[in-house]
Amino acid sequence: VVPVTASTECTAVIECVPPPHTGCTPGFWKNCTIHWQLTGYTTGQRVSSVFSFGNCCSSLGNLSLASALDLGGGRGVCDAAGHLLRNGVAALLNASSPEVDYPFTDQEVIASVNAALSSCNRATILGLASELDRNNNLGCRGANGEGLPCHRLSNIPRVAPTRVLEDSRVAPTRQ
C-alpha cells in the first residue's frame, strides 16, 4: 500500500465487458408461450415451415413448433433428430426474441439445424443438439438482467376475455 499525497499519480484501467449471453430452455418456451409473440413464430406453426430434413425423419416436420419442444431422445437417428428439434426450436425462439441475447442469430440456428438434420448422422445431430442445449441454459434473463417472467408482456395489448361455458360441449344459441 502506497500512501496517496498531493504529488501521487494514479492510473486506472477500466475494462468494459459486454453482458453475458442468455438463453431460455425448451421448458420456458413450452410453458411461457406469451413470449412467442415477439419472435415472429407461432406455437401452431409446422416444424417443416422452418427446418428441412433431407432424406430422413421428415415426418417430424408435421409437428408444430410447440410440440417439438416435447420431443426427447433415444437410440435411433430420428430420436436424435427429435432431441435436436427440441433444442433447435428453443434456440430459434431465443435467437428471434428481442428479449434474449442469444449467441446465434435465427438464420445461424436454422442453417445449423438444417445441416445436421440433412446429414442423417446421429453423432452430428446429437453434437449440435448438445451445443444448443448448453446455449439454451445460459440463463433466461432479459436486458435488465432479471429473469423473464412467465406472464403477460406489458407492451402487448390485452385480448378481450372470452366467456367460459359451463358445458364446453354445447355452445348457447341466440333465438
Coordinates of N, CA, C and O in Angstrom, one line a residue:
V1 N 0.9 -1.2 0.0 CA 0.0 0.0 0.0 C 0.9 1.2 0.0 O 1.8 1.4 0.8
V2 N 0.6 2.2 -0.9 CA 1.4 3.4 -1.0 C 0.5 4.5 -0.5 O -0.7 4.6 -1.0
P3 N 1.0 5.4 0.3 CA 0.1 6.5 0.8 C -0.1 7.5 -0.3 O 0.8 7.8 -1.1
V4 N -1.3 8.0 -0.5 CA -1.6 9.0 -1.5 C -1.3 10.4 -1.0 O -1.8 10.7 0.1
T5 N -0.5 11.1 -1.7 CA -0.2 12.5 -1.4 C -0.6 13.4 -2.5 O -1.0 12.9 -3.6
A6 N -0.4 14.7 -2.4 CA -0.8 15.6 -3.4 C 0.0 15.4 -4.7 O -0.4 15.7 -5.8
S7 N 1.2 14.8 -4.6 CA 2.0 14.6 -5.8 C 1.9 13.2 -6.3 O 2.6 12.8 -7.3
T8 N 1.1 12.3 -5.7 CA 1.0 10.9 -6.2 C 0.2 10.9 -7.5 O -0.9 11.5 -7.6
E9 N 0.7 10.2 -8.5 CA -0.1 10.0 -9.7 C -0.6 8.6 -9.7 O 0.0 7.6 -9.4
C10 N -1.9 8.5 -10.1 CA -2.6 7.2 -10.2 C -3.1 7.0 -11.6 O -3.5 7.9 -12.3
T11 N -3.0 5.7 -12.0 CA -3.6 5.3 -13.3 C -4.6 4.2 -13.0 O -4.4 3.4 -12.1
A12 N -5.6 4.1 -13.9 CA -6.5 3.0 -13.7 C -6.9 2.5 -15.1 O -6.9 3.2 -16.1
V13 N -7.2 1.2 -15.2 CA -7.6 0.6 -16.4 C -9.0 0.2 -16.2 O -9.3 -0.5 -15.2
I14 N -9.9 0.7 -17.1 CA -11.3 0.3 -17.0 C -11.6 -0.7 -18.1 O -11.3 -0.4 -19.3
E15 N -12.0 -1.9 -17.8 CA -12.4 -2.9 -18.8 C -13.9 -3.0 -18.9 O -14.5 -3.3 -17.9
C16 N -14.4 -2.7 -20.0 CA -15.8 -2.8 -20.2 C -16.1 -4.2 -20.9 O -15.6 -4.5 -21.9
V17 N -16.9 -5.0 -20.2 CA -17.2 -6.3 -20.7 C -18.7 -6.4 -21.0 O -19.5 -5.9 -20.3
P18 N -19.0 -6.9 -22.2 CA -20.4 -7.0 -22.6 C -21.1 -7.9 -21.6 O -20.5 -8.8 -21.0
P19 N -22.4 -7.8 -21.4 CA -23.1 -8.7 -20.6 C -23.1 -10.1 -21.2 O -22.9 -10.3 -22.4
P20 N -23.1 -11.1 -20.3 CA -23.1 -12.5 -20.9 C -24.3 -12.8 -21.7 O -25.4 -12.2 -21.5
H21 N -24.1 -13.7 -22.7 CA -25.3 -14.1 -23.5 C -26.3 -14.8 -22.6 O -26.0 -15.3 -21.5
T22 N -27.5 -14.8 -23.1 CA -28.6 -15.5 -22.4 C -29.3 -16.5 -23.3 O -29.1 -16.5 -24.5
G23 N -30.0 -17.4 -22.7 CA -30.8 -18.4 -23.4 C -31.8 -19.1 -22.5 O -31.5 -19.4 -21.4
C24 N -33.0 -19.2 -23.0 CA -34.1 -19.8 -22.3 C -34.3 -21.3 -22.7 O -34.1 -21.6 -23.9
T25 N -34.6 -22.1 -21.8 CA -34.8 -23.6 -22.0 C -36.0 -23.9 -22.8 O -36.9 -23.1 -22.9
P26 N -36.0 -25.1 -23.4 CA -37.3 -25.5 -24.1 C -38.5 -25.5 -23.2 O -39.6 -25.1 -23.6
G27 N -38.3 -25.8 -21.9 CA -39.4 -25.7 -20.9 C -39.9 -24.3 -20.8 O -41.2 -24.2 -20.6
F28 N -39.1 -23.3 -20.8 CA -39.5 -22.0 -20.7 C -40.4 -21.7 -21.9 O -41.6 -21.1 -21.7
W29 N -40.0 -22.0 -23.1 CA -40.7 -21.6 -24.3 C -42.0 -22.5 -24.4 O -43.0 -22.0 -24.9
K30 N -42.0 -23.7 -23.8 CA -43.2 -24.5 -23.8 C -44.3 -23.9 -22.9 O -45.4 -23.9 -23.2
N31 N -43.8 -23.5 -21.7 CA -44.8 -23.0 -20.7 C -45.1 -21.5 -20.7 O -46.1 -21.1 -20.1
C32 N -44.2 -20.8 -21.4 CA -44.4 -19.3 -21.4 C -44.6 -18.8 -22.8 O -43.9 -18.0 -23.3
T33 N -45.7 -19.3 -23.4 CA -45.9 -19.1 -24.8 C -46.2 -17.6 -25.1 O -46.2 -17.2 -26.2
I34 N -46.5 -16.8 -24.1 CA -46.8 -15.4 -24.3 C -45.5 -14.7 -24.9 O -45.6 -13.8 -25.7
H35 N -44.4 -15.2 -24.6 CA -43.1 -14.6 -25.1 C -42.9 -15.0 -26.6 O -42.0 -14.4 -27.2
W36 N -43.7 -15.9 -27.2 CA -43.5 -16.2 -28.6 C -44.0 -15.0 -29.5 O -43.6 -14.8 -30.6
Q37 N -44.8 -14.1 -28.9 CA -45.4 -13.0 -29.7 C -44.3 -12.1 -30.3 O -44.6 -11.5 -31.3
L38 N -43.2 -12.0 -29.6 CA -42.2 -11.1 -30.1 C -41.2 -11.8 -31.1 O -40.3 -11.1 -31.6
T39 N -41.3 -13.1 -31.3 CA -40.3 -13.8 -32.1 C -40.7 -13.9 -33.6 O -39.8 -14.2 -34.4
G40 N -41.9 -13.7 -33.9 CA -42.3 -13.9 -35.3 C -42.7 -15.4 -35.6 O -43.1 -15.7 -36.8
Y41 N -42.7 -16.2 -34.7 CA -43.1 -17.6 -34.8 C -44.3 -17.9 -34.0 O -44.6 -17.2 -33.0
T42 N -45.1 -18.9 -34.3 CA -46.3 -19.3 -33.6 C -46.2 -20.7 -33.1 O -45.5 -21.5 -33.7
T43 N -47.0 -21.0 -32.0 CA -47.0 -22.3 -31.4 C -47.5 -23.4 -32.4 O -47.0 -24.5 -32.4
G44 N -48.4 -23.0 -33.2 CA -49.0 -24.0 -34.2 C -48.3 -24.1 -35.5 O -48.7 -25.0 -36.3
Q45 N -47.3 -23.3 -35.7 CA -46.5 -23.3 -37.0 C -45.8 -24.7 -37.1 O -45.3 -25.2 -36.2
R46 N -45.8 -25.2 -38.3 CA -45.2 -26.5 -38.6 C -43.7 -26.4 -38.5 O -43.1 -25.5 -39.0
V47 N -43.0 -27.5 -38.0 CA -41.6 -27.5 -38.0 C -41.0 -27.4 -39.4 O -40.0 -26.7 -39.6
S48 N -41.7 -28.1 -40.4 CA -41.2 -28.0 -41.7 C -41.3 -26.6 -42.4 O -40.7 -26.4 -43.4
S49 N -42.0 -25.7 -41.8 CA -42.0 -24.3 -42.3 C -40.7 -23.6 -42.0 O -40.5 -22.5 -42.5
V50 N -39.9 -24.2 -41.1 CA -38.7 -23.5 -40.6 C -37.5 -24.4 -41.0 O -36.5 -23.9 -41.5
F51 N -37.5 -25.7 -40.6 CA -36.4 -26.6 -40.8 C -36.6 -27.6 -41.9 O -37.8 -28.0 -42.2
S52 N -35.5 -28.0 -42.5 CA -35.6 -29.1 -43.6 C -34.9 -30.3 -43.1 O -34.0 -30.2 -42.3
F53 N -35.3 -31.5 -43.7 CA -34.8 -32.7 -43.1 C -33.9 -33.6 -44.0 O -33.4 -34.5 -43.6
G54 N -33.8 -33.3 -45.3 CA -33.0 -34.2 -46.1 C -33.8 -35.5 -46.3 O -35.0 -35.4 -46.5
N55 N -33.1 -36.6 -46.3 CA -33.7 -37.9 -46.6 C -34.1 -38.7 -45.4 O -34.3 -39.9 -45.6
C56 N -34.1 -38.1 -44.2 CA -34.5 -38.9 -43.1 C -35.4 -38.1 -42.1 O -35.3 -36.9 -42.0
C57 N -36.2 -38.8 -41.4 CA -37.0 -38.3 -40.3 C -38.0 -37.1 -40.7 O -38.4 -36.3 -39.9
S58 N -38.3 -37.1 -42.0 CA -39.2 -36.0 -42.5 C -40.5 -35.9 -41.8 O -41.2 -34.8 -41.8
S59 N -41.0 -37.0 -41.3 CA -42.3 -37.0 -40.6 C -42.4 -36.0 -39.4 O -43.4 -35.5 -39.0
L60 N -41.2 -35.8 -38.8 CA -41.1 -34.8 -37.7 C -41.5 -33.4 -38.2 O -41.9 -32.6 -37.3
G61 N -41.4 -33.1 -39.4 CA -41.8 -31.8 -40.0 C -43.2 -31.5 -39.8 O -43.6 -30.4 -39.9
N62 N -44.1 -32.6 -39.6 CA -45.5 -32.3 -39.5 C -45.9 -31.8 -38.1 O -47.0 -31.4 -37.9
L63 N -45.0 -31.9 -37.2 CA -45.2 -31.4 -35.8 C -45.3 -29.9 -35.8 O -44.7 -29.2 -36.6
S64 N -46.0 -29.4 -34.8 CA -46.0 -28.0 -34.5 C -44.7 -27.6 -33.8 O -44.0 -28.5 -33.2
L65 N -44.3 -26.3 -33.9 CA -43.1 -25.9 -33.1 C -43.3 -26.2 -31.7 O -42.3 -26.6 -31.0
A66 N -44.5 -25.9 -31.1 CA -44.7 -26.2 -29.7 C -44.6 -27.7 -29.4 O -44.0 -28.0 -28.3
S67 N -45.1 -28.5 -30.2 CA -45.0 -30.0 -30.0 C -43.5 -30.4 -30.0 O -43.2 -31.4 -29.3
A68 N -42.7 -29.8 -30.9 CA -41.3 -30.2 -30.9 C -40.6 -30.0 -29.6 O -39.6 -30.7 -29.3
L69 N -41.1 -29.1 -28.8 CA -40.5 -28.8 -27.5 C -40.7 -29.9 -26.5 O -40.0 -30.0 -25.5
D70 N -41.6 -30.9 -26.9 CA -41.8 -32.1 -26.0 C -41.0 -33.3 -26.4 O -41.0 -34.3 -25.7
L71 N -40.3 -33.2 -27.6 CA -39.6 -34.3 -28.0 C -38.4 -34.7 -27.1 O -37.8 -33.8 -26.5
G72 N -38.0 -35.9 -27.1 CA -36.9 -36.4 -26.3 C -35.9 -37.0 -27.2 O -35.8 -36.8 -28.4
G73 N -35.1 -37.9 -26.6 CA -34.0 -38.6 -27.4 C -34.3 -40.1 -27.4 O -35.4 -40.5 -27.2
G74 N -33.3 -40.8 -27.8 CA -33.5 -42.3 -27.9 C -32.3 -42.8 -28.7 O -31.3 -42.1 -28.9
R75 N -32.4 -44.0 -29.2 CA -31.2 -44.7 -29.8 C -31.1 -44.4 -31.3 O -30.0 -44.5 -31.8
G76 N -32.2 -44.2 -32.0 CA -32.2 -44.1 -33.4 C -31.9 -42.7 -33.9 O -31.8 -41.7 -33.2
V77 N -31.7 -42.6 -35.2 CA -31.4 -41.3 -35.9 C -32.6 -40.3 -35.7 O -32.4 -39.1 -35.4
C78 N -33.8 -40.8 -35.8 CA -34.9 -39.9 -35.7 C -35.2 -39.5 -34.2 O -35.7 -38.4 -34.0
D79 N -34.8 -40.4 -33.3 CA -34.8 -40.0 -31.9 C -33.8 -38.8 -31.6 O -34.1 -37.9 -30.9
A80 N -32.6 -38.9 -32.2 CA -31.6 -37.9 -32.1 C -32.2 -36.6 -32.8 O -32.0 -35.5 -32.3
A81 N -32.8 -36.8 -33.9 CA -33.4 -35.6 -34.6 C -34.5 -34.9 -33.7 O -34.6 -33.7 -33.7
G82 N -35.3 -35.7 -33.0 CA -36.2 -35.2 -32.1 C -35.6 -34.4 -31.0 O -36.0 -33.3 -30.6
H83 N -34.5 -34.9 -30.5 CA -33.7 -34.2 -29.4 C -33.2 -32.9 -30.0 O -33.2 -31.8 -29.3
L84 N -32.7 -32.9 -31.2 CA -32.2 -31.7 -31.8 C -33.3 -30.7 -32.1 O -33.2 -29.5 -31.8
L85 N -34.5 -31.2 -32.5 CA -35.6 -30.2 -32.7 C -36.1 -29.6 -31.4 O -36.4 -28.4 -31.4
R86 N -36.1 -30.3 -30.3 CA -36.4 -29.8 -29.0 C -35.5 -28.6 -28.7 O -36.0 -27.5 -28.4
N87 N -34.2 -28.8 -28.9 CA -33.3 -27.7 -28.6 C -33.2 -26.7 -29.7 O -32.9 -25.5 -29.5
G88 N -33.4 -27.1 -31.0 CA -33.4 -26.2 -32.1 C -34.5 -25.2 -32.1 O -34.3 -24.1 -32.4
V89 N -35.7 -25.7 -31.7 CA -36.9 -24.8 -31.6 C -36.6 -23.7 -30.5 O -36.8 -22.5 -30.7
A90 N -36.1 -24.2 -29.4 CA -35.8 -23.3 -28.3 C -34.7 -22.3 -28.7 O -34.9 -21.1 -28.5
A91 N -33.7 -22.8 -29.4 CA -32.7 -21.9 -29.9 C -33.2 -20.9 -30.9 O -32.9 -19.7 -30.9
L92 N -34.1 -21.3 -31.8 CA -34.7 -20.4 -32.8 C -35.5 -19.3 -32.1 O -35.4 -18.1 -32.4
L93 N -36.3 -19.7 -31.1 CA -37.1 -18.7 -30.3 C -36.1 -17.7 -29.6 O -36.4 -16.5 -29.5
N94 N -35.1 -18.3 -28.9 CA -34.1 -17.4 -28.2 C -33.5 -16.4 -29.2 O -33.4 -15.2 -28.9
A95 N -33.0 -16.9 -30.4 CA -32.4 -16.1 -31.3 C -33.3 -15.0 -32.0 O -32.8 -14.0 -32.4
S96 N -34.6 -15.3 -32.0 CA -35.5 -14.4 -32.7 C -36.1 -13.5 -31.7 O -36.8 -12.5 -32.1
S97 N -36.0 -13.7 -30.4 CA -36.6 -12.8 -29.4 C -35.7 -11.6 -29.1 O -34.6 -11.7 -28.8
P98 N -36.3 -10.4 -29.1 CA -35.6 -9.2 -28.7 C -35.3 -9.2 -27.2 O -34.5 -8.4 -26.7
E99 N -36.0 -10.1 -26.5 CA -35.8 -10.1 -25.0 C -34.6 -10.9 -24.6 O -34.1 -10.9 -23.5
V100 N -34.0 -11.7 -25.5 CA -32.9 -12.7 -25.2 C -31.7 -12.3 -26.0 O -31.8 -12.1 -27.2
D101 N -30.5 -12.3 -25.4 CA -29.3 -12.0 -26.1 C -28.6 -13.4 -26.4 O -27.6 -13.8 -25.7
Y102 N -29.1 -14.1 -27.4 CA -28.6 -15.4 -27.7 C -27.3 -15.3 -28.5 O -27.1 -14.4 -29.3
P103 N -26.4 -16.3 -28.3 CA -25.1 -16.2 -29.1 C -25.2 -16.4 -30.6 O -24.3 -16.1 -31.3
F104 N -26.4 -16.9 -31.1 CA -26.5 -17.1 -32.5 C -27.7 -16.3 -33.1 O -28.6 -16.1 -32.3
T105 N -27.7 -16.0 -34.3 CA -28.8 -15.4 -35.0 C -29.8 -16.5 -35.4 O -29.5 -17.7 -35.4
D106 N -31.0 -16.1 -35.7 CA -32.0 -17.1 -36.1 C -31.6 -17.8 -37.4 O -31.8 -19.0 -37.5
Q107 N -31.0 -17.1 -38.3 CA -30.5 -17.7 -39.5 C -29.4 -18.7 -39.3 O -29.3 -19.7 -40.0
E108 N -28.5 -18.4 -38.3 CA -27.5 -19.3 -38.0 C -28.0 -20.6 -37.4 O -27.6 -21.7 -37.7
V109 N -29.1 -20.4 -36.5 CA -29.7 -21.6 -35.9 C -30.4 -22.5 -37.0 O -30.2 -23.7 -37.1
I110 N -31.1 -21.8 -37.9 CA -31.8 -22.6 -39.0 C -30.8 -23.3 -39.8 O -31.0 -24.5 -40.1
A111 N -29.8 -22.6 -40.3 CA -28.8 -23.3 -41.2 C -28.1 -24.4 -40.5 O -27.9 -25.5 -41.1
S112 N -27.7 -24.3 -39.2 CA -27.0 -25.4 -38.4 C -27.9 -26.6 -38.3 O -27.5 -27.7 -38.4
V113 N -29.2 -26.3 -37.9 CA -30.1 -27.4 -37.7 C -30.4 -28.1 -39.0 O -30.4 -29.3 -39.0
N114 N -30.6 -27.3 -40.0 CA -30.9 -28.0 -41.4 C -29.7 -28.8 -41.8 O -29.9 -29.9 -42.3
A115 N -28.5 -28.3 -41.6 CA -27.3 -29.1 -42.0 C -27.2 -30.4 -41.2 O -26.9 -31.5 -41.7
A116 N -27.4 -30.3 -39.9 CA -27.3 -31.5 -39.0 C -28.4 -32.5 -39.4 O -28.1 -33.7 -39.5
L117 N -29.6 -32.0 -39.6 CA -30.7 -32.9 -39.9 C -30.5 -33.6 -41.3 O -30.7 -34.8 -41.5
S118 N -30.0 -32.8 -42.3 CA -29.8 -33.3 -43.6 C -28.6 -34.3 -43.6 O -28.6 -35.2 -44.5
S119 N -27.8 -34.3 -42.7 CA -26.7 -35.3 -42.6 C -27.2 -36.7 -42.3 O -26.5 -37.7 -42.7
C120 N -28.3 -36.8 -41.7 CA -28.9 -38.1 -41.2 C -27.8 -38.9 -40.4 O -27.9 -40.1 -40.3
N121 N -26.9 -38.2 -39.8 CA -25.8 -38.8 -39.0 C -26.1 -38.5 -37.5 O -26.1 -37.4 -37.1
R122 N -26.4 -39.6 -36.8 CA -26.8 -39.5 -35.4 C -25.8 -38.7 -34.6 O -26.1 -37.8 -33.8
A123 N -24.5 -38.9 -34.7 CA -23.4 -38.2 -34.0 C -23.4 -36.7 -34.3 O -23.3 -35.9 -33.4
T124 N -23.6 -36.4 -35.6 CA -23.6 -35.0 -36.0 C -24.8 -34.3 -35.4 O -24.7 -33.1 -34.8
I125 N -26.0 -34.9 -35.4 CA -27.2 -34.4 -34.9 C -27.1 -34.2 -33.4 O -27.5 -33.1 -32.9
L126 N -26.6 -35.2 -32.7 CA -26.5 -35.0 -31.2 C -25.5 -34.0 -30.8 O -25.6 -33.3 -29.8
G127 N -24.4 -33.9 -31.6 CA -23.4 -32.9 -31.3 C -24.0 -31.5 -31.3 O -23.7 -30.7 -30.4
L128 N -24.8 -31.1 -32.3 CA -25.4 -29.8 -32.4 C -26.5 -29.7 -31.3 O -26.6 -28.6 -30.7
A129 N -27.2 -30.8 -31.1 CA -28.2 -30.7 -30.0 C -27.6 -30.4 -28.7 O -28.1 -29.5 -27.9
S130 N -26.4 -30.9 -28.4 CA -25.7 -30.6 -27.1 C -25.3 -29.2 -27.1 O -25.4 -28.5 -26.0
E131 N -24.7 -28.7 -28.2 CA -24.3 -27.3 -28.2 C -25.5 -26.3 -28.0 O -25.4 -25.4 -27.2
L132 N -26.6 -26.6 -28.7 CA -27.7 -25.7 -28.5 C -28.3 -25.8 -27.1 O -28.7 -24.8 -26.5
D133 N -28.3 -27.0 -26.5 CA -28.7 -27.2 -25.1 C -27.9 -26.4 -24.2 O -28.5 -25.7 -23.3
R134 N -26.6 -26.4 -24.3 CA -25.7 -25.5 -23.5 C -26.1 -24.1 -23.6 O -26.3 -23.4 -22.6
N135 N -26.4 -23.6 -24.8 CA -26.7 -22.2 -25.0 C -28.1 -21.9 -24.5 O -28.4 -20.8 -24.1
N136 N -29.0 -22.9 -24.6 CA -30.4 -22.7 -24.1 C -30.4 -22.6 -22.6 O -31.5 -22.3 -22.0
N137 N -29.3 -23.0 -21.9 CA -29.3 -23.0 -20.5 C -28.3 -21.9 -19.9 O -27.8 -22.0 -18.8
L138 N -28.1 -20.9 -20.7 CA -27.2 -19.8 -20.3 C -27.9 -18.9 -19.2 O -27.3 -18.0 -18.6
G139 N -29.2 -19.0 -19.1 CA -29.9 -18.2 -18.1 C -31.0 -17.4 -18.9 O -30.7 -16.7 -19.8
C140 N -32.2 -17.5 -18.4 CA -33.3 -16.8 -19.1 C -33.5 -15.4 -18.5 O -34.4 -15.3 -17.6
R141 N -32.7 -14.5 -18.9 CA -32.7 -13.1 -18.3 C -33.0 -12.1 -19.5 O -32.5 -12.3 -20.6
G142 N -33.7 -11.1 -19.1 CA -34.0 -10.0 -20.1 C -32.8 -9.0 -20.1 O -31.8 -9.2 -19.4
A143 N -33.0 -7.9 -20.8 CA -31.9 -6.9 -20.9 C -31.6 -6.3 -19.6 O -30.4 -5.8 -19.4
N144 N -32.5 -6.3 -18.7 CA -32.3 -5.7 -17.3 C -31.5 -6.7 -16.4 O -31.3 -6.3 -15.3
G145 N -31.2 -7.9 -16.9 CA -30.5 -8.8 -16.1 C -31.4 -9.7 -15.2 O -31.0 -10.6 -14.5
E146 N -32.7 -9.3 -15.2 CA -33.6 -10.1 -14.3 C -34.3 -11.2 -15.1 O -34.4 -11.1 -16.4
G147 N -34.7 -12.2 -14.4 CA -35.4 -13.4 -15.1 C -36.6 -12.9 -15.9 O -37.3 -12.0 -15.4
L148 N -36.8 -13.6 -17.0 CA -38.0 -13.2 -17.8 C -39.2 -13.8 -17.1 O -39.2 -15.0 -16.8
P149 N -40.2 -13.0 -16.9 CA -41.4 -13.5 -16.2 C -42.3 -14.4 -17.2 O -42.2 -14.2 -18.4
C150 N -43.0 -15.3 -16.6 CA -43.8 -16.2 -17.4 C -45.3 -15.7 -17.3 O -46.2 -16.4 -16.8
H151 N -45.5 -14.4 -17.7 CA -46.8 -13.9 -17.7 C -47.0 -12.8 -18.8 O -46.0 -12.6 -19.5
R152 N -48.1 -12.2 -18.8 CA -48.4 -11.2 -19.9 C -47.3 -10.1 -20.0 O -46.9 -9.6 -19.0
L153 N -46.9 -9.9 -21.3 CA -46.0 -8.8 -21.5 C -46.7 -7.4 -21.4 O -47.8 -7.3 -21.9
S154 N -46.0 -6.5 -20.8 CA -46.7 -5.2 -20.6 C -46.9 -4.4 -21.9 O -47.8 -3.6 -22.0
N155 N -46.1 -4.6 -22.9 CA -46.3 -3.8 -24.1 C -47.1 -4.5 -25.2 O -47.2 -4.1 -26.3
I156 N -47.7 -5.6 -24.9 CA -48.6 -6.3 -25.8 C -50.0 -6.1 -25.4 O -50.4 -6.3 -24.3
P157 N -50.9 -5.6 -26.4 CA -52.3 -5.3 -26.0 C -53.0 -6.5 -25.5 O -52.8 -7.6 -25.9
R158 N -53.9 -6.3 -24.5 CA -54.7 -7.4 -24.0 C -55.8 -7.8 -24.9 O -56.3 -6.9 -25.6
V159 N -56.1 -9.0 -25.0 CA -57.2 -9.5 -25.8 C -58.4 -9.6 -24.9 O -58.2 -10.0 -23.7
A160 N -59.5 -9.2 -25.4 CA -60.7 -9.3 -24.5 C -61.0 -10.7 -24.1 O -60.8 -11.6 -24.9
P161 N -61.3 -10.9 -22.8 CA -61.5 -12.2 -22.3 C -62.8 -12.8 -22.9 O -63.7 -12.1 -23.3
T162 N -62.7 -14.1 -23.1 CA -63.9 -14.8 -23.6 C -64.6 -15.5 -22.5 O -64.0 -15.8 -21.4
R163 N -65.9 -15.7 -22.6 CA -66.7 -16.3 -21.6 C -66.5 -17.8 -21.6 O -66.6 -18.4 -22.7
V164 N -66.3 -18.4 -20.5 CA -66.2 -19.8 -20.4 C -67.5 -20.4 -20.2 O -68.3 -20.0 -19.3
L165 N -67.9 -21.4 -21.0 CA -69.2 -22.0 -20.9 C -69.1 -23.1 -19.8 O -68.1 -23.8 -19.7
E166 N -70.2 -23.3 -19.1 CA -70.3 -24.3 -18.1 C -70.1 -25.7 -18.7 O -69.4 -26.6 -18.3
D167 N -70.8 -25.9 -19.8 CA -70.7 -27.2 -20.6 C -70.1 -26.9 -21.9 O -70.7 -26.4 -22.8
S168 N -68.8 -27.1 -22.0 CA -68.0 -26.7 -23.1 C -68.3 -27.5 -24.4 O -67.9 -27.1 -25.5
R169 N -69.2 -28.5 -24.3 CA -69.5 -29.3 -25.4 C -70.6 -28.7 -26.3 O -70.7 -28.9 -27.4
V170 N -71.4 -27.8 -25.6 CA -72.5 -27.2 -26.4 C -72.5 -25.7 -26.2 O -72.5 -25.2 -25.1
A171 N -72.4 -25.0 -27.3 CA -72.4 -23.5 -27.2 C -73.9 -23.0 -27.2 O -74.7 -23.6 -27.9
P172 N -74.2 -22.0 -26.4 CA -75.5 -21.5 -26.4 C -75.9 -20.8 -27.8 O -75.0 -20.3 -28.5
T173 N -77.1 -20.9 -28.1 CA -77.6 -20.2 -29.3 C -78.5 -19.1 -29.0 O -79.2 -19.2 -27.9
R174 N -78.5 -18.1 -29.8 CA -79.5 -17.0 -29.6 C -80.7 -17.2 -30.4 O -80.6 -17.7 -31.5
Q175 N -81.8 -16.9 -29.8 CA -83.1 -17.0 -30.6 C -83.8 -15.7 -30.8 O -83.7 -14.8 -30.0

